[in-house]
Amino acid sequence: MIEARRLHILRAVADHRTVTAAAAALYLTPSAVSQQLTALEQETGHRLVERGARGVRLTPAGEILLSHTNAVLAQLERAEAELAAYSSGAAGTVTVASFATGIALVVGPALARLSSAAPGIRVRVQDAEGDASLPMVLDRQVDVAVAVEYRGAPGADDPRLTRVPLYAEPFDAVLPETHRLAAAERVPLAELAKDAWIGPFAGNPCHDVVILACEAAGFQPLLEHWSDDFRAVVALASAGAGVALVPRSALRGMDVSGVVIRPVEGVAPTRRVFAAVRCGAEEHPLIRPVLDALGEAAG
């Protein structure tokens, strides 16, 4: 008999590519993870992982078991949801990880809705960048992620996750008020090819949006200043340090003195935001109201 707990460990190792990283995500010791993998190999009668200088990879047998693991764990999530529904599930705690703008735009308003619509549900919120929250859901550190599309993100057809689209928003050009294009109604990105740029660090999903937008306009941006805090980005632009692309919602309520904000000419770079839960958990009686409230807040 294969233990479901060991299947969860197998998936964590496949996701994180090293025993040490998987152990940290699961709050276990590396030796405990190794022991569970060994026990799983004994249960299945197959070698499931191979260790190398660059980490751990699954064997063909491990890949076969992983494909079933996703289905098994999703079905267990559904079983937990139905059992919780059977026992009413009227009260409990749901943890949500979201990037800062998402907290302000949808998570906060969703909490306000839930306080009256589902007062028994307590929501705990963690600030996490858009690329960090999905692994937190898969590792069972949180129940719901509010995340953004980025290169390398699990796709909409990923069997481990169920996604709920929330909103999409354009990026606007932020220019020093003395910039040569400050008077333009719309900014052609190609005209900024020789400017110094201010942008998020690599790994931040917004970094990918900026890079891809500039590549589509025919150039690589000359990133000279780096910050994941859009207030810092705007402050640098106001000082004449460079130009930037910033999500429109991040500019709301911000001090924008010293800069001009203009829409991008043509197809604007866009940040697409969605909520995600482990596949099978979307109908849990505690999680479903949270997803509904997020959707209503985004709408």
PDB file of C-alpha atoms in Angstrom:
ATOM      1  CA  MET A   1       0.000   0.000   0.000  1.00  0.00           C
ATOM      2  CA  ILE A   2       1.423   3.387  -1.041  1.00  0.00           C
ATOM      3  CA  GLU A   3       1.124   6.111   1.597  1.00  0.00           C
ATOM      4  CA  ALA A   4      -0.304   9.397   0.323  1.00  0.00           C
ATOM      5  CA  ARG A   5       2.080  11.335   2.573  1.00  0.00           C
ATOM      6  CA  ARG A   6       5.013   9.878   0.666  1.00  0.00           C
ATOM      7  CA  LEU A   7       3.418  10.822  -2.653  1.00  0.00           C
ATOM      8  CA  HIS A   8       3.277  14.417  -1.427  1.00  0.00           C
ATOM      9  CA  ILE A   9       6.996  14.232  -0.622  1.00  0.00           C
ATOM     10  CA  LEU A  10       7.725  12.806  -4.075  1.00  0.00           C
ATOM     11  CA  ARG A  11       5.916  15.727  -5.708  1.00  0.00           C
ATOM     12  CA  ALA A  12       7.762  18.246  -3.557  1.00  0.00           C
ATOM     13  CA  VAL A  13      11.093  16.733  -4.603  1.00  0.00           C
ATOM     14  CA  ALA A  14      10.033  16.864  -8.255  1.00  0.00           C
ATOM     15  CA  ASP A  15       8.981  20.514  -7.865  1.00  0.00           C
ATOM     16  CA  HIS A  16      12.053  21.721  -5.958  1.00  0.00           C
ATOM     17  CA  ARG A  17      14.663  19.481  -7.642  1.00  0.00           C
ATOM     18  CA  THR A  18      16.693  18.950  -4.445  1.00  0.00           C
ATOM     19  CA  VAL A  19      16.001  17.022  -1.256  1.00  0.00           C
ATOM     20  CA  THR A  20      17.165  19.975   0.837  1.00  0.00           C
ATOM     21  CA  ALA A  21      14.776  22.445  -0.818  1.00  0.00           C
ATOM     22  CA  ALA A  22      11.870  20.003  -0.637  1.00  0.00           C
ATOM     23  CA  ALA A  23      12.592  19.368   3.041  1.00  0.00           C
ATOM     24  CA  ALA A  24      12.618  23.100   3.788  1.00  0.00           C
ATOM     25  CA  ALA A  25       9.286  23.584   1.992  1.00  0.00           C
ATOM     26  CA  LEU A  26       7.704  20.698   3.902  1.00  0.00           C
ATOM     27  CA  TYR A  27       9.259  21.655   7.270  1.00  0.00           C
ATOM     28  CA  LEU A  28      11.081  18.338   7.422  1.00  0.00           C
ATOM     29  CA  THR A  29      14.736  17.427   7.701  1.00  0.00           C
ATOM     30  CA  PRO A  30      16.557  16.272   4.556  1.00  0.00           C
ATOM     31  CA  SER A  31      17.166  12.910   6.207  1.00  0.00           C
ATOM     32  CA  ALA A  32      13.440  12.486   6.862  1.00  0.00           C
ATOM     33  CA  VAL A  33      12.669  13.234   3.202  1.00  0.00           C
ATOM     34  CA  SER A  34      15.321  10.758   2.063  1.00  0.00           C
ATOM     35  CA  GLN A  35      13.914   8.099   4.398  1.00  0.00           C
ATOM     36  CA  GLN A  36      10.400   8.609   3.052  1.00  0.00           C
ATOM     37  CA  LEU A  37      11.632   8.385  -0.534  1.00  0.00           C
ATOM     38  CA  THR A  38      13.451   5.157   0.280  1.00  0.00           C
ATOM     39  CA  ALA A  39      10.299   3.770   1.888  1.00  0.00           C
ATOM     40  CA  LEU A  40       8.273   4.770  -1.185  1.00  0.00           C
ATOM     41  CA  GLU A  41      10.757   2.986  -3.446  1.00  0.00           C
ATOM     42  CA  GLN A  42      10.409  -0.109  -1.276  1.00  0.00           C
ATOM     43  CA  GLU A  43       6.605   0.121  -1.455  1.00  0.00           C
ATOM     44  CA  THR A  44       6.605   0.410  -5.241  1.00  0.00           C
ATOM     45  CA  GLY A  45       9.529  -1.880  -5.971  1.00  0.00           C
ATOM     46  CA  HIS A  46      11.096   0.733  -8.267  1.00  0.00           C
ATOM     47  CA  ARG A  47      13.888   3.246  -8.102  1.00  0.00           C
ATOM     48  CA  LEU A  48      12.095   6.590  -8.252  1.00  0.00           C
ATOM     49  CA  VAL A  49      14.821   9.249  -7.984  1.00  0.00           C
ATOM     50  CA  GLU A  50      18.392   9.712  -9.120  1.00  0.00           C
ATOM     51  CA  ARG A  51      20.762  12.037  -7.321  1.00  0.00           C
ATOM     52  CA  GLY A  52      23.359  14.021  -9.235  1.00  0.00           C
ATOM     53  CA  ALA A  53      25.636  17.016  -8.883  1.00  0.00           C
ATOM     54  CA  ARG A  54      22.802  19.355  -9.908  1.00  0.00           C
ATOM     55  CA  GLY A  55      20.177  17.868  -7.617  1.00  0.00           C
ATOM     56  CA  VAL A  56      17.564  15.162  -7.895  1.00  0.00           C
ATOM     57  CA  ARG A  57      15.607  14.039 -10.930  1.00  0.00           C
ATOM     58  CA  LEU A  58      12.885  11.450 -11.280  1.00  0.00           C
ATOM     59  CA  THR A  59      13.517   8.166 -13.030  1.00  0.00           C
ATOM     60  CA  PRO A  60      11.032   7.016 -15.699  1.00  0.00           C
ATOM     61  CA  ALA A  61       9.276   5.011 -12.980  1.00  0.00           C
ATOM     62  CA  GLY A  62       9.218   8.117 -10.807  1.00  0.00           C
ATOM     63  CA  GLU A  63       7.640  10.129 -13.627  1.00  0.00           C
ATOM     64  CA  ILE A  64       4.932   7.490 -14.031  1.00  0.00           C
ATOM     65  CA  LEU A  65       4.173   7.567 -10.317  1.00  0.00           C
ATOM     66  CA  LEU A  66       4.192  11.384 -10.321  1.00  0.00           C
ATOM     67  CA  SER A  67       1.516  11.485 -13.035  1.00  0.00           C
ATOM     68  CA  HIS A  68      -0.724   9.371 -10.785  1.00  0.00           C
ATOM     69  CA  THR A  69       0.329  11.363  -7.713  1.00  0.00           C
ATOM     70  CA  ASN A  70      -1.254  14.551  -9.051  1.00  0.00           C
ATOM     71  CA  ALA A  71      -4.570  12.749  -9.584  1.00  0.00           C
ATOM     72  CA  VAL A  72      -4.449  10.986  -6.210  1.00  0.00           C
ATOM     73  CA  LEU A  73      -3.672  14.155  -4.235  1.00  0.00           C
ATOM     74  CA  ALA A  74      -6.365  16.100  -6.100  1.00  0.00           C
ATOM     75  CA  GLN A  75      -8.896  13.389  -5.234  1.00  0.00           C
ATOM     76  CA  LEU A  76      -7.853  13.498  -1.585  1.00  0.00           C
ATOM     77  CA  GLU A  77      -8.402  17.283  -1.609  1.00  0.00           C
ATOM     78  CA  ARG A  78     -11.911  16.654  -2.961  1.00  0.00           C
ATOM     79  CA  ALA A  79     -12.540  14.047  -0.254  1.00  0.00           C
ATOM     80  CA  GLU A  80     -11.478  16.522   2.435  1.00  0.00           C
ATOM     81  CA  ALA A  81     -13.740  19.158   0.881  1.00  0.00           C
ATOM     82  CA  GLU A  82     -16.757  16.837   0.911  1.00  0.00           C
ATOM     83  CA  LEU A  83     -16.083  15.737   4.487  1.00  0.00           C
ATOM     84  CA  ALA A  84     -15.766  19.342   5.564  1.00  0.00           C
ATOM     85  CA  ALA A  85     -19.021  20.140   3.786  1.00  0.00           C
ATOM     86  CA  TYR A  86     -20.684  17.186   5.521  1.00  0.00           C
ATOM     87  CA  SER A  87     -19.669  18.554   8.908  1.00  0.00           C
ATOM     88  CA  SER A  88     -20.831  22.044   7.766  1.00  0.00           C
ATOM     89  CA  GLY A  89     -17.399  23.699   7.525  1.00  0.00           C
ATOM     90  CA  ALA A  90     -18.970  26.897   8.785  1.00  0.00           C
ATOM     91  CA  ALA A  91     -15.890  28.073  10.654  1.00  0.00           C
ATOM     92  CA  GLY A  92     -12.161  27.829  10.160  1.00  0.00           C
ATOM     93  CA  THR A  93      -9.028  29.524   8.883  1.00  0.00           C
ATOM     94  CA  VAL A  94      -7.910  30.016   5.278  1.00  0.00           C
ATOM     95  CA  THR A  95      -4.438  31.324   4.470  1.00  0.00           C
ATOM     96  CA  VAL A  96      -3.923  33.509   1.397  1.00  0.00           C
ATOM     97  CA  ALA A  97      -0.585  34.527  -0.131  1.00  0.00           C
ATOM     98  CA  SER A  98      -0.605  37.548  -2.439  1.00  0.00           C
ATOM     99  CA  PHE A  99       1.690  40.226  -3.799  1.00  0.00           C
ATOM    100  CA  ALA A 100       1.246  43.675  -2.247  1.00  0.00           C
ATOM    101  CA  THR A 101      -0.858  45.294  -4.992  1.00  0.00           C
ATOM    102  CA  GLY A 102      -3.100  42.245  -5.109  1.00  0.00           C
ATOM    103  CA  ILE A 103      -3.675  42.562  -1.366  1.00  0.00           C
ATOM    104  CA  ALA A 104      -4.726  46.179  -1.800  1.00  0.00           C
ATOM    105  CA  LEU A 105      -6.828  45.603  -4.911  1.00  0.00           C
ATOM    106  CA  VAL A 106      -8.688  42.339  -4.248  1.00  0.00           C
ATOM    107  CA  VAL A 107      -7.657  40.572  -1.031  1.00  0.00           C
ATOM    108  CA  GLY A 108      -8.536  43.457   1.292  1.00  0.00           C
ATOM    109  CA  PRO A 109     -11.953  44.062  -0.320  1.00  0.00           C
ATOM    110  CA  ALA A 110     -12.586  40.286  -0.278  1.00  0.00           C
ATOM    111  CA  LEU A 111     -11.949  40.190   3.474  1.00  0.00           C
ATOM    112  CA  ALA A 112     -14.468  42.976   3.951  1.00  0.00           C
ATOM    113  CA  ARG A 113     -17.071  40.979   1.997  1.00  0.00           C
ATOM    114  CA  LEU A 114     -16.354  37.800   3.937  1.00  0.00           C
ATOM    115  CA  SER A 115     -16.730  39.533   7.309  1.00  0.00           C
ATOM    116  CA  SER A 116     -20.450  39.844   6.640  1.00  0.00           C
ATOM    117  CA  ALA A 117     -21.102  36.981   4.181  1.00  0.00           C
ATOM    118  CA  ALA A 118     -19.096  34.294   6.030  1.00  0.00           C
ATOM    119  CA  PRO A 119     -18.177  35.553   9.500  1.00  0.00           C
ATOM    120  CA  GLY A 120     -17.000  32.118  10.603  1.00  0.00           C
ATOM    121  CA  ILE A 121     -14.132  32.127   8.104  1.00  0.00           C
ATOM    122  CA  ARG A 122     -10.929  33.688   9.375  1.00  0.00           C
ATOM    123  CA  VAL A 123      -8.498  34.679   6.616  1.00  0.00           C
ATOM    124  CA  ARG A 124      -4.783  35.019   7.278  1.00  0.00           C
ATOM    125  CA  VAL A 125      -2.838  36.967   4.626  1.00  0.00           C
ATOM    126  CA  GLN A 126       0.845  36.703   3.735  1.00  0.00           C
ATOM    127  CA  ASP A 127       2.674  39.107   1.452  1.00  0.00           C
ATOM    128  CA  ALA A 128       4.462  37.075  -1.233  1.00  0.00           C
ATOM    129  CA  GLU A 129       5.709  37.984  -4.689  1.00  0.00           C
ATOM    130  CA  GLY A 130       3.663  36.710  -7.610  1.00  0.00           C
ATOM    131  CA  ASP A 131       6.143  33.930  -8.403  1.00  0.00           C
ATOM    132  CA  ALA A 132       6.466  32.744  -4.785  1.00  0.00           C
ATOM    133  CA  SER A 133       2.838  32.106  -3.863  1.00  0.00           C
ATOM    134  CA  LEU A 134       2.198  29.161  -6.202  1.00  0.00           C
ATOM    135  CA  PRO A 135       4.938  26.968  -4.697  1.00  0.00           C
ATOM    136  CA  MET A 136       3.544  27.892  -1.268  1.00  0.00           C
ATOM    137  CA  VAL A 137       0.156  26.474  -2.297  1.00  0.00           C
ATOM    138  CA  LEU A 138       1.684  23.295  -3.698  1.00  0.00           C
ATOM    139  CA  ASP A 139       3.750  22.812  -0.538  1.00  0.00           C
ATOM    140  CA  ARG A 140       0.607  23.297   1.599  1.00  0.00           C
ATOM    141  CA  GLN A 141       2.078  26.349   3.311  1.00  0.00           C
ATOM    142  CA  VAL A 142      -0.999  28.369   2.280  1.00  0.00           C
ATOM    143  CA  ASP A 143      -4.436  27.505   0.919  1.00  0.00           C
ATOM    144  CA  VAL A 144      -4.889  30.183  -1.769  1.00  0.00           C
ATOM    145  CA  ALA A 145      -2.421  32.110  -3.936  1.00  0.00           C
ATOM    146  CA  VAL A 146      -3.135  35.376  -5.681  1.00  0.00           C
ATOM    147  CA  ALA A 147      -0.512  35.238  -8.397  1.00  0.00           C
ATOM    148  CA  VAL A 148       0.434  36.645 -11.774  1.00  0.00           C
ATOM    149  CA  GLU A 149       1.380  35.051 -15.059  1.00  0.00           C
ATOM    150  CA  TYR A 150       5.123  34.781 -15.593  1.00  0.00           C
ATOM    151  CA  ARG A 151       7.559  32.783 -17.661  1.00  0.00           C
ATOM    152  CA  GLY A 152       7.890  29.355 -16.103  1.00  0.00           C
ATOM    153  CA  ALA A 153       4.631  29.583 -14.146  1.00  0.00           C
ATOM    154  CA  PRO A 154       2.471  26.431 -13.993  1.00  0.00           C
ATOM    155  CA  GLY A 155       0.065  26.626 -16.919  1.00  0.00           C
ATOM    156  CA  ALA A 156      -3.719  26.738 -16.806  1.00  0.00           C
ATOM    157  CA  ASP A 157      -3.745  23.004 -17.602  1.00  0.00           C
ATOM    158  CA  ASP A 158      -1.381  22.056 -14.757  1.00  0.00           C
ATOM    159  CA  PRO A 159      -3.029  19.062 -12.992  1.00  0.00           C
ATOM    160  CA  ARG A 160      -1.794  20.206  -9.581  1.00  0.00           C
ATOM    161  CA  LEU A 161      -3.708  23.502  -9.504  1.00  0.00           C
ATOM    162  CA  THR A 162      -7.128  24.990 -10.130  1.00  0.00           C
ATOM    163  CA  ARG A 163      -7.004  28.608 -11.277  1.00  0.00           C
ATOM    164  CA  VAL A 164      -9.635  31.360 -11.124  1.00  0.00           C
ATOM    165  CA  PRO A 165      -8.953  34.417 -13.336  1.00  0.00           C
ATOM    166  CA  LEU A 166      -9.267  37.674 -11.383  1.00  0.00           C
ATOM    167  CA  TYR A 167      -8.227  40.657 -13.490  1.00  0.00           C
ATOM    168  CA  ALA A 168      -5.802  41.959 -16.092  1.00  0.00           C
ATOM    169  CA  GLU A 169      -4.266  45.412 -15.992  1.00  0.00           C
ATOM    170  CA  PRO A 170      -2.000  47.366 -18.340  1.00  0.00           C
ATOM    171  CA  PHE A 171       1.433  48.765 -17.565  1.00  0.00           C
ATOM    172  CA  ASP A 172       1.868  52.489 -18.103  1.00  0.00           C
ATOM    173  CA  ALA A 173       5.052  54.309 -19.051  1.00  0.00           C
ATOM    174  CA  VAL A 174       6.524  56.419 -16.241  1.00  0.00           C
ATOM    175  CA  LEU A 175       8.799  59.199 -17.505  1.00  0.00           C
ATOM    176  CA  PRO A 176      10.624  62.096 -15.834  1.00  0.00           C
ATOM    177  CA  GLU A 177       8.554  65.244 -16.391  1.00  0.00           C
ATOM    178  CA  THR A 178      11.506  66.692 -18.351  1.00  0.00           C
ATOM    179  CA  HIS A 179      11.599  63.720 -20.731  1.00  0.00           C
ATOM    180  CA  ARG A 180      11.419  64.458 -24.472  1.00  0.00           C
ATOM    181  CA  LEU A 181       8.201  62.388 -24.752  1.00  0.00           C
ATOM    182  CA  ALA A 182       6.504  63.920 -21.694  1.00  0.00           C
ATOM    183  CA  ALA A 183       4.004  65.792 -23.868  1.00  0.00           C
ATOM    184  CA  ALA A 184       3.028  62.738 -25.952  1.00  0.00           C
ATOM    185  CA  GLU A 185      -0.463  61.322 -25.456  1.00  0.00           C
ATOM    186  CA  ARG A 186       0.870  57.780 -25.829  1.00  0.00           C
ATOM    187  CA  VAL A 187       4.439  56.506 -25.624  1.00  0.00           C
ATOM    188  CA  PRO A 188       5.893  54.268 -28.373  1.00  0.00           C
ATOM    189  CA  LEU A 189       8.161  51.864 -26.508  1.00  0.00           C
ATOM    190  CA  ALA A 190      10.626  51.760 -29.407  1.00  0.00           C
ATOM    191  CA  GLU A 191      11.344  55.451 -28.752  1.00  0.00           C
ATOM    192  CA  LEU A 192      12.747  54.478 -25.321  1.00  0.00           C
ATOM    193  CA  ALA A 193      15.328  52.036 -26.661  1.00  0.00           C
ATOM    194  CA  LYS A 194      18.291  54.283 -25.804  1.00  0.00           C
ATOM    195  CA  ASP A 195      17.007  55.471 -22.416  1.00  0.00           C
ATOM    196  CA  ALA A 196      18.205  54.220 -19.055  1.00  0.00           C
ATOM    197  CA  TRP A 197      15.564  51.986 -17.471  1.00  0.00           C
ATOM    198  CA  ILE A 198      14.370  51.312 -13.930  1.00  0.00           C
ATOM    199  CA  GLY A 199      12.818  47.920 -13.314  1.00  0.00           C
ATOM    200  CA  PRO A 200      12.105  45.005 -10.984  1.00  0.00           C
ATOM    201  CA  PHE A 201      14.714  42.368 -10.252  1.00  0.00           C
ATOM    202  CA  ALA A 202      14.896  39.270 -12.426  1.00  0.00           C
ATOM    203  CA  GLY A 203      12.564  36.668 -10.954  1.00  0.00           C
ATOM    204  CA  ASN A 204       9.835  39.191 -10.273  1.00  0.00           C
ATOM    205  CA  PRO A 205       6.982  38.480 -12.734  1.00  0.00           C
ATOM    206  CA  CYS A 206       6.807  42.189 -13.598  1.00  0.00           C
ATOM    207  CA  HIS A 207      10.409  41.969 -14.777  1.00  0.00           C
ATOM    208  CA  ASP A 208       9.290  39.449 -17.404  1.00  0.00           C
ATOM    209  CA  VAL A 209       6.485  41.750 -18.553  1.00  0.00           C
ATOM    210  CA  VAL A 210       8.906  44.664 -19.024  1.00  0.00           C
ATOM    211  CA  ILE A 211      11.517  42.578 -20.847  1.00  0.00           C
ATOM    212  CA  LEU A 212       8.989  40.923 -23.163  1.00  0.00           C
ATOM    213  CA  ALA A 213       7.323  44.251 -23.999  1.00  0.00           C
ATOM    214  CA  CYS A 214      10.650  45.825 -24.907  1.00  0.00           C
ATOM    215  CA  GLU A 215      11.700  42.784 -26.923  1.00  0.00           C
ATOM    216  CA  ALA A 216       8.420  42.996 -28.843  1.00  0.00           C
ATOM    217  CA  ALA A 217       9.291  46.642 -29.592  1.00  0.00           C
ATOM    218  CA  GLY A 218      12.648  45.548 -30.971  1.00  0.00           C
ATOM    219  CA  PHE A 219      15.157  46.245 -28.195  1.00  0.00           C
ATOM    220  CA  GLN A 220      16.597  45.102 -24.895  1.00  0.00           C
ATOM    221  CA  PRO A 221      16.034  47.691 -22.128  1.00  0.00           C
ATOM    222  CA  LEU A 222      19.160  49.197 -20.577  1.00  0.00           C
ATOM    223  CA  LEU A 223      18.292  48.410 -16.969  1.00  0.00           C
ATOM    224  CA  GLU A 224      20.508  50.554 -14.763  1.00  0.00           C
ATOM    225  CA  HIS A 225      18.414  50.719 -11.581  1.00  0.00           C
ATOM    226  CA  TRP A 226      16.598  47.855  -9.859  1.00  0.00           C
ATOM    227  CA  SER A 227      13.801  47.761  -7.300  1.00  0.00           C
ATOM    228  CA  ASP A 228      10.742  45.602  -6.628  1.00  0.00           C
ATOM    229  CA  ASP A 229       9.113  48.545  -4.831  1.00  0.00           C
ATOM    230  CA  PHE A 230       7.197  50.633  -7.361  1.00  0.00           C
ATOM    231  CA  ARG A 231       7.330  53.663  -5.076  1.00  0.00           C
ATOM    232  CA  ALA A 232      11.112  53.503  -5.367  1.00  0.00           C
ATOM    233  CA  VAL A 233      10.834  53.075  -9.139  1.00  0.00           C
ATOM    234  CA  VAL A 234       8.692  56.208  -9.433  1.00  0.00           C
ATOM    235  CA  ALA A 235      11.002  58.145  -7.110  1.00  0.00           C
ATOM    236  CA  LEU A 236      14.000  57.269  -9.281  1.00  0.00           C
ATOM    237  CA  ALA A 237      12.115  58.297 -12.416  1.00  0.00           C
ATOM    238  CA  SER A 238      11.184  61.618 -10.813  1.00  0.00           C
ATOM    239  CA  ALA A 239      14.883  62.179 -10.135  1.00  0.00           C
ATOM    240  CA  GLY A 240      15.588  61.731 -13.844  1.00  0.00           C
ATOM    241  CA  ALA A 241      17.350  58.397 -13.374  1.00  0.00           C
ATOM    242  CA  GLY A 242      15.448  56.655 -16.159  1.00  0.00           C
ATOM    243  CA  VAL A 243      12.120  55.453 -17.497  1.00  0.00           C
ATOM    244  CA  ALA A 244       9.939  52.567 -16.365  1.00  0.00           C
ATOM    245  CA  LEU A 245       6.833  50.495 -16.977  1.00  0.00           C
ATOM    246  CA  VAL A 246       4.593  50.177 -13.913  1.00  0.00           C
ATOM    247  CA  PRO A 247       1.260  48.336 -13.425  1.00  0.00           C
ATOM    248  CA  ARG A 248      -1.554  50.886 -13.436  1.00  0.00           C
ATOM    249  CA  SER A 249      -3.021  49.810 -10.096  1.00  0.00           C
ATOM    250  CA  ALA A 250       0.372  50.193  -8.400  1.00  0.00           C
ATOM    251  CA  LEU A 251       0.317  53.904  -9.266  1.00  0.00           C
ATOM    252  CA  ARG A 252      -2.982  54.570  -7.484  1.00  0.00           C
ATOM    253  CA  GLY A 253      -2.580  56.881  -4.511  1.00  0.00           C
ATOM    254  CA  MET A 254       1.169  57.192  -5.099  1.00  0.00           C
ATOM    255  CA  ASP A 255       3.099  60.462  -5.060  1.00  0.00           C
ATOM    256  CA  VAL A 256       3.785  60.959  -8.767  1.00  0.00           C
ATOM    257  CA  SER A 257       5.188  64.467  -8.606  1.00  0.00           C
ATOM    258  CA  GLY A 258       8.140  64.860 -10.942  1.00  0.00           C
ATOM    259  CA  VAL A 259       6.937  62.227 -13.416  1.00  0.00           C
ATOM    260  CA  VAL A 260       4.383  61.909 -16.179  1.00  0.00           C
ATOM    261  CA  ILE A 261       2.356  58.744 -16.660  1.00  0.00           C
ATOM    262  CA  ARG A 262       1.329  57.812 -20.174  1.00  0.00           C
ATOM    263  CA  PRO A 263      -0.330  54.762 -21.749  1.00  0.00           C
ATOM    264  CA  VAL A 264       1.800  52.723 -24.111  1.00  0.00           C
ATOM    265  CA  GLU A 265       1.088  53.050 -27.814  1.00  0.00           C
ATOM    266  CA  GLY A 266      -0.329  49.918 -29.434  1.00  0.00           C
ATOM    267  CA  VAL A 267      -0.876  46.750 -27.424  1.00  0.00           C
ATOM    268  CA  ALA A 268      -0.042  47.584 -23.815  1.00  0.00           C
ATOM    269  CA  PRO A 269       2.029  45.220 -21.672  1.00  0.00           C
ATOM    270  CA  THR A 270      -0.399  43.466 -19.340  1.00  0.00           C
ATOM    271  CA  ARG A 271      -0.274  41.809 -15.942  1.00  0.00           C
ATOM    272  CA  ARG A 272      -2.746  38.926 -15.651  1.00  0.00           C
ATOM    273  CA  VAL A 273      -3.757  38.036 -12.107  1.00  0.00           C
ATOM    274  CA  PHE A 274      -5.454  34.859 -10.926  1.00  0.00           C
ATOM    275  CA  ALA A 275      -6.222  32.934  -7.754  1.00  0.00           C
ATOM    276  CA  ALA A 276      -4.991  29.354  -7.440  1.00  0.00           C
ATOM    277  CA  VAL A 277      -5.647  26.457  -5.080  1.00  0.00           C
ATOM    278  CA  ARG A 278      -4.582  22.840  -5.040  1.00  0.00           C
ATOM    279  CA  CYS A 279      -6.637  20.868  -7.529  1.00  0.00           C
ATOM    280  CA  GLY A 280      -9.646  19.397  -5.760  1.00  0.00           C
ATOM    281  CA  ALA A 281      -9.700  22.009  -2.975  1.00  0.00           C
ATOM    282  CA  GLU A 282     -11.738  24.572  -4.916  1.00  0.00           C
ATOM    283  CA  GLU A 283     -15.050  23.305  -3.506  1.00  0.00           C
ATOM    284  CA  HIS A 284     -13.910  23.103   0.113  1.00  0.00           C
ATOM    285  CA  PRO A 285     -16.572  24.943   2.157  1.00  0.00           C
ATOM    286  CA  LEU A 286     -13.962  27.272   3.627  1.00  0.00           C
ATOM    287  CA  ILE A 287     -12.036  27.918   0.417  1.00  0.00           C
ATOM    288  CA  ARG A 288     -14.989  28.320  -1.985  1.00  0.00           C
ATOM    289  CA  PRO A 289     -16.323  31.484  -0.270  1.00  0.00           C
ATOM    290  CA  VAL A 290     -12.832  32.984  -0.335  1.00  0.00           C
ATOM    291  CA  LEU A 291     -12.477  32.342  -4.073  1.00  0.00           C
ATOM    292  CA  ASP A 292     -15.943  33.767  -4.680  1.00  0.00           C
ATOM    293  CA  ALA A 293     -15.142  36.885  -2.639  1.00  0.00           C
ATOM    294  CA  LEU A 294     -11.879  37.394  -4.534  1.00  0.00           C
ATOM    295  CA  GLY A 295     -13.738  37.095  -7.841  1.00  0.00           C
ATOM    296  CA  GLU A 296     -16.392  39.578  -6.729  1.00  0.00           C
ATOM    297  CA  ALA A 297     -13.748  42.034  -5.511  1.00  0.00           C
ATOM    298  CA  ALA A 298     -11.880  41.749  -8.813  1.00  0.00           C
ATOM    299  CA  GLY A 299     -15.064  42.135 -10.833  1.00  0.00           C
TER     300      GLY A 299
END
